[in-house]
Short mmCIF file of C-alpha atoms in Angstrom, two decimals:
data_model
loop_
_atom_site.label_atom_id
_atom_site.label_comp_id
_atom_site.label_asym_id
_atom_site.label_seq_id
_atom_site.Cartn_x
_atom_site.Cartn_y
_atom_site.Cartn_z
CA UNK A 1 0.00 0.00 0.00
CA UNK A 2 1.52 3.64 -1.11
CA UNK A 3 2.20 5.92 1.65
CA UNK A 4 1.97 9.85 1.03
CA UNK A 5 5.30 11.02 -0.41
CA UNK A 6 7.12 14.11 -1.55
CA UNK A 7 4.79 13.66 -4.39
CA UNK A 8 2.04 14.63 -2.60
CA UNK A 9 0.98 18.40 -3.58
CA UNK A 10 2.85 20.75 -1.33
CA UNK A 11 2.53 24.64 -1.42
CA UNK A 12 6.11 25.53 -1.02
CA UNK A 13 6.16 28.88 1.60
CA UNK A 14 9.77 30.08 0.03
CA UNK A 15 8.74 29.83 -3.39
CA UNK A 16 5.90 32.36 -2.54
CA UNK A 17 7.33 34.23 -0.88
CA UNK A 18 9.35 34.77 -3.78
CA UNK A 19 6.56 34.86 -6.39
CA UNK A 20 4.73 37.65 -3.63
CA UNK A 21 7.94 39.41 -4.05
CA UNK A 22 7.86 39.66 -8.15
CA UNK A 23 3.89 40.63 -8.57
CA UNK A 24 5.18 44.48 -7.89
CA UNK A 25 7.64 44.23 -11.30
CA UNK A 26 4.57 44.26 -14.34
CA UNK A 27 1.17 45.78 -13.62
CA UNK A 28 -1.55 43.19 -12.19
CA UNK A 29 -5.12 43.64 -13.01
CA UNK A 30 -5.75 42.37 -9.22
CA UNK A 31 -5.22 45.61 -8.26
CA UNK A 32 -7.65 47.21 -9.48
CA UNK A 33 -10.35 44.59 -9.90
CA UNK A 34 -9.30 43.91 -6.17
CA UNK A 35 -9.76 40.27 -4.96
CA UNK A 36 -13.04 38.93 -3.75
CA UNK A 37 -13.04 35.61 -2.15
CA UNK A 38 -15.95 33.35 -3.02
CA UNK A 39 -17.00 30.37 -1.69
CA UNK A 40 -17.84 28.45 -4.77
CA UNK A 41 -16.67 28.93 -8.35
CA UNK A 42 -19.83 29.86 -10.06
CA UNK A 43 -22.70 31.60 -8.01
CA UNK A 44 -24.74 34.81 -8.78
CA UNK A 45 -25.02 38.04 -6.57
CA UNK A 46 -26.42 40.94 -6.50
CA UNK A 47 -27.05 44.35 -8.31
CA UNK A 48 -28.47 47.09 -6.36
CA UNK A 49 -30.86 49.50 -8.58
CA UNK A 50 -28.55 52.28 -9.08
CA UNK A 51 -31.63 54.91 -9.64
CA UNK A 52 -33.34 53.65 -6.38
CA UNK A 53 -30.36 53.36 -4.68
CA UNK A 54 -29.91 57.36 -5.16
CA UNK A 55 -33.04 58.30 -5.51
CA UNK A 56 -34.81 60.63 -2.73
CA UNK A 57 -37.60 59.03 -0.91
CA UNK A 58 -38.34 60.73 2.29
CA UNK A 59 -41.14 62.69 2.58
CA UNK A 60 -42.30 64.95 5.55
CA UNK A 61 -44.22 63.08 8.24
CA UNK A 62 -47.28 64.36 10.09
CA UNK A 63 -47.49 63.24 13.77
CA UNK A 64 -49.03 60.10 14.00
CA UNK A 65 -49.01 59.22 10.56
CA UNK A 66 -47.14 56.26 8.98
CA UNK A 67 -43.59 57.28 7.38
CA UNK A 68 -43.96 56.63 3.61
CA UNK A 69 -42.82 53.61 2.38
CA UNK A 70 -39.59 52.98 0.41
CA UNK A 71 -37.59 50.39 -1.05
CA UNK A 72 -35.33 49.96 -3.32
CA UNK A 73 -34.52 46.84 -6.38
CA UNK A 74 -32.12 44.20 -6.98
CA UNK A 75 -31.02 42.20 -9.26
CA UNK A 76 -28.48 39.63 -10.01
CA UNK A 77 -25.15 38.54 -12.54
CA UNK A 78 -23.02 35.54 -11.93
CA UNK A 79 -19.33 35.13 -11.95
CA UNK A 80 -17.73 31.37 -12.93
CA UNK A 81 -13.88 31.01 -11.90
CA UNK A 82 -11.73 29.18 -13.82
CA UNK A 83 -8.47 27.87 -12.82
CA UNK A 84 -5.27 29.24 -15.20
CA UNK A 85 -2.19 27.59 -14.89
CA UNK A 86 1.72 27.03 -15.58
CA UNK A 87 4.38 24.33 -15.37
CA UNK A 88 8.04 24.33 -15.36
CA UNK A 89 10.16 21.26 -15.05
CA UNK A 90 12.91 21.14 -12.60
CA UNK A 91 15.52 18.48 -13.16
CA UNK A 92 17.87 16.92 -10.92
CA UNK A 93 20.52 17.42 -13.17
CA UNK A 94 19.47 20.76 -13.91
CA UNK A 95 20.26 21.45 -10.12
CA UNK A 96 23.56 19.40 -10.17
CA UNK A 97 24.85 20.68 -13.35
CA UNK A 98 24.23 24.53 -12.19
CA UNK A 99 26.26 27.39 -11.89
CA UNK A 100 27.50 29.37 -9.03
CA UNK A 101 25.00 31.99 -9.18
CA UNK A 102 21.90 30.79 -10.86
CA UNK A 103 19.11 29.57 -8.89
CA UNK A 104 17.30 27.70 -11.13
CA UNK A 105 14.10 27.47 -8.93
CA UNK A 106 14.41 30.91 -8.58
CA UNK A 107 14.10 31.70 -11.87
CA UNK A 108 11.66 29.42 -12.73
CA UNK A 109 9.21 30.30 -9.82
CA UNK A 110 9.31 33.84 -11.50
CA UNK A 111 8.84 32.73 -14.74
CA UNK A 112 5.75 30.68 -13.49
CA UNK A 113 4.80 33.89 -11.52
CA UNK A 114 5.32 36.29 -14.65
CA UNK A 115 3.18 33.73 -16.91
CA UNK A 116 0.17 33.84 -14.39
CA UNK A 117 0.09 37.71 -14.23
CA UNK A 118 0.65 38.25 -18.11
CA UNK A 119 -1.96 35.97 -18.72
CA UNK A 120 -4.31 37.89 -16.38
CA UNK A 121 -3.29 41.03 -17.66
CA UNK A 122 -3.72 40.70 -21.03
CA UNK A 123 -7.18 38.69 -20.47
CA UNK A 124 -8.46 42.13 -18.72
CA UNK A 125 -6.84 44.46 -20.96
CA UNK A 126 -8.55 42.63 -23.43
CA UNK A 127 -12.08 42.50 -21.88
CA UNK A 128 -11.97 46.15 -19.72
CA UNK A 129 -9.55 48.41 -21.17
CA UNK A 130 -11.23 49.26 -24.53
CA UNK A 131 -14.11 51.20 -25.82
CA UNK A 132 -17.77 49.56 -25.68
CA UNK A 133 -16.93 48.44 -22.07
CA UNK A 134 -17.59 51.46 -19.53
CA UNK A 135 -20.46 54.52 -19.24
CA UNK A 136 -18.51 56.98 -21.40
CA UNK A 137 -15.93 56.66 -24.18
CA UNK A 138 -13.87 59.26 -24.75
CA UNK A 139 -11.50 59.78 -27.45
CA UNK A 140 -9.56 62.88 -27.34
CA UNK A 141 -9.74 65.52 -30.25
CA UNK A 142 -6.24 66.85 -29.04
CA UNK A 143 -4.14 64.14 -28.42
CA UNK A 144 -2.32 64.44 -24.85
CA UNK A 145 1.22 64.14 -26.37
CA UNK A 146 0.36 67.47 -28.21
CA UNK A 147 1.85 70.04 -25.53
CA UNK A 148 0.68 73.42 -25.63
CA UNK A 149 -2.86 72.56 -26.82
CA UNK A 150 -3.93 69.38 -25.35
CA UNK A 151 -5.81 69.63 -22.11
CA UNK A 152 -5.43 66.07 -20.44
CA UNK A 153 -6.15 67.28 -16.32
CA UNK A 154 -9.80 68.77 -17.75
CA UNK A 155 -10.30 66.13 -19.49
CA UNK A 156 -9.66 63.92 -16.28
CA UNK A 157 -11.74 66.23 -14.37
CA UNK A 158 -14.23 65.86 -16.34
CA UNK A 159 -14.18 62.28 -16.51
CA UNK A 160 -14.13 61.92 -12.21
CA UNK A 161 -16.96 64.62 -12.49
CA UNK A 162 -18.78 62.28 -14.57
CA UNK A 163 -18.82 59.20 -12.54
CA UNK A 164 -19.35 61.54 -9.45
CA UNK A 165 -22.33 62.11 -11.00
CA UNK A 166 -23.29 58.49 -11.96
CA UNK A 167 -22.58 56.75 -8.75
CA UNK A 168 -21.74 59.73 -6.18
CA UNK A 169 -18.05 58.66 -5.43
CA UNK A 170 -15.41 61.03 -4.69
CA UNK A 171 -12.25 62.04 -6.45
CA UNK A 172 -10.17 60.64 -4.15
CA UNK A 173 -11.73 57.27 -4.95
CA UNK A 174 -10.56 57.16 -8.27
CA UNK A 175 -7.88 55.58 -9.99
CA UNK A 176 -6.40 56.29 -13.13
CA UNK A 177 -4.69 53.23 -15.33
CA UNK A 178 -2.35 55.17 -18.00
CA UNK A 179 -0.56 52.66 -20.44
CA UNK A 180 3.25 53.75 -20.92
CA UNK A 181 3.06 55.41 -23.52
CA UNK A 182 0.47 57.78 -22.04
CA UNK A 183 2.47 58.33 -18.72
CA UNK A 184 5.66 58.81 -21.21
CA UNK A 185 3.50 61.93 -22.62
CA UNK A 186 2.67 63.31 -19.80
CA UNK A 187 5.52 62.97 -17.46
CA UNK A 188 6.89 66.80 -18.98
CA UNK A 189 3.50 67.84 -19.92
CA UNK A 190 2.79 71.58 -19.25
CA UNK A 191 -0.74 71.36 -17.40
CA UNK A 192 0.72 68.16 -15.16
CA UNK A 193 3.82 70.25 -14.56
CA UNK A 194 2.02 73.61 -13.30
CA UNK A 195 -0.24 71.22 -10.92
CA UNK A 196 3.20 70.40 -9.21
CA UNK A 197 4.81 73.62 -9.76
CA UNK A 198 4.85 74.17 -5.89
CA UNK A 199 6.52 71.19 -5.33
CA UNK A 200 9.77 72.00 -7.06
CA UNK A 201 9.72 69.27 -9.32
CA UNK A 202 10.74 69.77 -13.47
CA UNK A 203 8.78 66.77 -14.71
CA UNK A 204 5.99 64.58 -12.46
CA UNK A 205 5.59 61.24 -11.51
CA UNK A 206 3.05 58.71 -10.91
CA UNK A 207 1.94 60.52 -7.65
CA UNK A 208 2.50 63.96 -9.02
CA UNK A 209 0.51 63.45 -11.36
CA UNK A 210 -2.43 62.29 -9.29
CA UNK A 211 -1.97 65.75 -7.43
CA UNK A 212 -2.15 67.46 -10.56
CA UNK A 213 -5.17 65.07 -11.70
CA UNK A 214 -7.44 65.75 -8.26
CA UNK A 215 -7.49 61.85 -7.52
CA UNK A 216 -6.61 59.40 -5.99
CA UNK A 217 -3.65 57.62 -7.48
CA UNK A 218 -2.28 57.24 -10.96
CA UNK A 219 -0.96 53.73 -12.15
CA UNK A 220 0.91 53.00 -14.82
CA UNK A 221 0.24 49.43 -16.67
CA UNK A 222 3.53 48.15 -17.89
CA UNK A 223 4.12 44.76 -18.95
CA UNK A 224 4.48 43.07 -22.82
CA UNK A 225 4.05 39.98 -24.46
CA UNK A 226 5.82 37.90 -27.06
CA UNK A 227 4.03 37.95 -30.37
CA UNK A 228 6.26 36.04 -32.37
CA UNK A 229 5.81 31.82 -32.23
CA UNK A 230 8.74 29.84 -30.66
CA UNK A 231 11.58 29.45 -32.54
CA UNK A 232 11.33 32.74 -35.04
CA UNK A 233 12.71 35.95 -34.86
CA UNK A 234 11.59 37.46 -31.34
CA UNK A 235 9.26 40.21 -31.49
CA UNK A 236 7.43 42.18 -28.32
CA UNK A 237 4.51 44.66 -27.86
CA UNK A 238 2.77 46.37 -24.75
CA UNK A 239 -0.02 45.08 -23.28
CA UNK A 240 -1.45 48.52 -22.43
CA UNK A 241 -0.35 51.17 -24.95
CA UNK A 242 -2.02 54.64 -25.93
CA UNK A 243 -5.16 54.01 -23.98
CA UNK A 244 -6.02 55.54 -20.09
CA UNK A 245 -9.12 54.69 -18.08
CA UNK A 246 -10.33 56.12 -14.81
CA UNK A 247 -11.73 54.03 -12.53
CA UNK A 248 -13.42 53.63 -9.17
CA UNK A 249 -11.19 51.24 -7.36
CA UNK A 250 -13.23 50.74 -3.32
CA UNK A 251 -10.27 50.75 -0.51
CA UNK A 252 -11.73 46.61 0.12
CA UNK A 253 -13.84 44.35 -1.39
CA UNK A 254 -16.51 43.22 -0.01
CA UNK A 255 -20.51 41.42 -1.30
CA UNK A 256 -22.02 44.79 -0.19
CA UNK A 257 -19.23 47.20 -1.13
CA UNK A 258 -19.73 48.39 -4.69
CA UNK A 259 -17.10 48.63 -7.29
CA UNK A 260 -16.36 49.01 -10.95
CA UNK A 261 -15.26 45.26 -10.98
CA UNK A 262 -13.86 42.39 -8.58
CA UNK A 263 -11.48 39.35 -9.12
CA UNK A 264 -14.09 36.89 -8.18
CA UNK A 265 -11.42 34.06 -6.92
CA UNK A 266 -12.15 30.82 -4.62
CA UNK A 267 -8.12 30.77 -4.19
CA UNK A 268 -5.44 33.07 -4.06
CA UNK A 269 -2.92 32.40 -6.69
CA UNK A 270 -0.42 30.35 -4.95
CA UNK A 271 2.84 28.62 -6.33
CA UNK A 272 3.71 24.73 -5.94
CA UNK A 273 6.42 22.38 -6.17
CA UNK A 274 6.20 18.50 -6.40
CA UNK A 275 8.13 15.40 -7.15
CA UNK A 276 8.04 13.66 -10.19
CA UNK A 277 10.16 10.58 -10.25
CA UNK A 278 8.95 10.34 -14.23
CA UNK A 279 10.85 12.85 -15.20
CA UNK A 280 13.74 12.56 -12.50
CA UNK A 281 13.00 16.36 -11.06
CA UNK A 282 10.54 18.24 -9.88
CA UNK A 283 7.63 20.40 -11.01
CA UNK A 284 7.17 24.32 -10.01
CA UNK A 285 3.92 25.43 -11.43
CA UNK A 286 1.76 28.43 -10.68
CA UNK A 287 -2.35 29.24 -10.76
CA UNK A 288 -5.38 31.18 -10.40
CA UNK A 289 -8.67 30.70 -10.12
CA UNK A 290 -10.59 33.13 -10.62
CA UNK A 291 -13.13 35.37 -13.09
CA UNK A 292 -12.79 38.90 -13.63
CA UNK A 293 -15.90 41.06 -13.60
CA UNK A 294 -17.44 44.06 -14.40
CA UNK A 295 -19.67 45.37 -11.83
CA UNK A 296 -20.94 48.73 -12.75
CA UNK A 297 -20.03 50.32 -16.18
CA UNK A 298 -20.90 53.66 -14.44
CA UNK A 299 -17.41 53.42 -12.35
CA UNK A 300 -15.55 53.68 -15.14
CA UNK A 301 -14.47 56.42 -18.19
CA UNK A 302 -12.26 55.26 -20.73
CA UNK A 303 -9.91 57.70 -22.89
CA UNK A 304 -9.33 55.41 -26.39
CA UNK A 305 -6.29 56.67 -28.12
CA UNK A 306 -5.10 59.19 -25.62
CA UNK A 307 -1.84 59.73 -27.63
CA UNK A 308 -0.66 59.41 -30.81
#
């Protein structure tokens, strides 16, 4: 009769540790669609009406009359989590055969780590940041790499106005995603520039800019992706590029806390390493499971081709 071996399925602390450490080096999605754990994969919840929610229902009471009655409706959407996944063979000669200085499962728990978060980030720059997705589109008849004559903090102002209006949440609430390019043309632009003018600084950065912008915070999405097939000439592009969006980003999840979208999830990502005397090594792999999910359209404003 087999006993339980190194085989067995063991979350290795060090190797997360060391994935936890690498999330911070390419923009994950997981921050702004924050992580709400679920119970079961699929399940419905609920939509509060966003016009009853707001709307004004209390009247003046007479003494000793009934207050009038209120109420407000729901509905519901559903979420299903699927698990995404990545393997990397380890090899016990691999090990032996090493280097002084290369740590092979090092390198492969961030490569595991990098594949998870690419493959998140490009699934939600795919589905969220794009045009047809949130309240208001917005492409800009001066592009924002135009100094001089582009406006991009009214713009922005605008934009926070009009989901303050939508949903009634505050500036401060609000996030804005820039892709690189977009932070690139506006790191020495003149309006972002005068906002910090005070500050003493010739050119802003990501929390500059949010000063200048009246918000919250200001993220920049970097990471790329191959887009040449293994083997040929390698070729790379951004995952975010000339786009921005402005978001409502709640400071937790939670069922009754509303937000522009979650990371439904019924497990954090986590890393693992097992034995695998078939292949005379081991295996470090890394996963999610999870679905990400628009809430409410009306916490979001996207700017579609911000720059040239």
């Amino acid at each position: 009769m087999a006993n339980f071996t190194v085989s067995d399925v063991h979350v290795d602390a060090a190797l997360s540790q060391i994935s936890v450490a690498w999330t911070g080096a390419a923009f994950d999605p997981e921050s702004i669609f924050l992580g709400l754990p679920v119970d079961k994969e699929s399940d419905k919840f609920f939509l509060f009406d966003r016009g009853d929610w707001h709307r004004d229902q209390a009247e003046l009471r007479a003494d000793g009359t009934a207050a009038k009655t209120g109420g407000f409706g729901v509905s519901t959407d559903s979420y299903k989590c699927q698990e995404y996944a990545l393997r990397i063979a380890l090899t016990d000669r691999v090990i032996k055969n090493a280097d002084d200085g290369l740590k092979p499962a090092t390198a492969i728990t961030e490569a595991v780590t990098r594949g998870i978060i690419r493959n998140r980030s490009r699934a939600w720059a795919a589905d969220f940041f794009k045009t047809g997705v949130w309240a208001t589109d917005l492409t800009p008849t001066v592009k924002w790499d135009t100094h001089g004559t582009s406006n991009p903090v009214s713009e922005v102002l605008t934009a926070a106005e009009q989901i303050g209006t939508d949903t009634d949440i505050s500036p401060e609430d609000l996030v804005l995603v820039l892709g690189p390019a977009v932070f690139k043309a506006l790191v020495n632009h003149p309006d972002i520039v005068n906002g910090i003018k005070y500050v003493g600084k010739p050119a802003a950065g990501a929390e500059d800019m949010a000063t200048a912008f009246k918000i919250g915070k200001v993220v920049i999405a970097k990471g790329i992706y191959s887009t040449s097939n293994e083997g040929a000439t390698d070729a790379t592009a951004r995952i975010y590029g000339k786009n921005a969006l402005l978001i409502y980003v709640p400071k937790s999840p939670g069922l009754l806390t509303p937000a522009a979208g979650y990371t439904f999830r019924t497990r954090a990502r986590q890393i693992k390493r097992w034995r695998d005397e078939d292949i005379a090594g081991d295996w470090i792999e890394g996963s999610a499971l999870d679905d990400q999910k628009l809430v409410s359209k009306f916490g979001g404003y996207f700017f579609n081709a911000a720059v040239a």
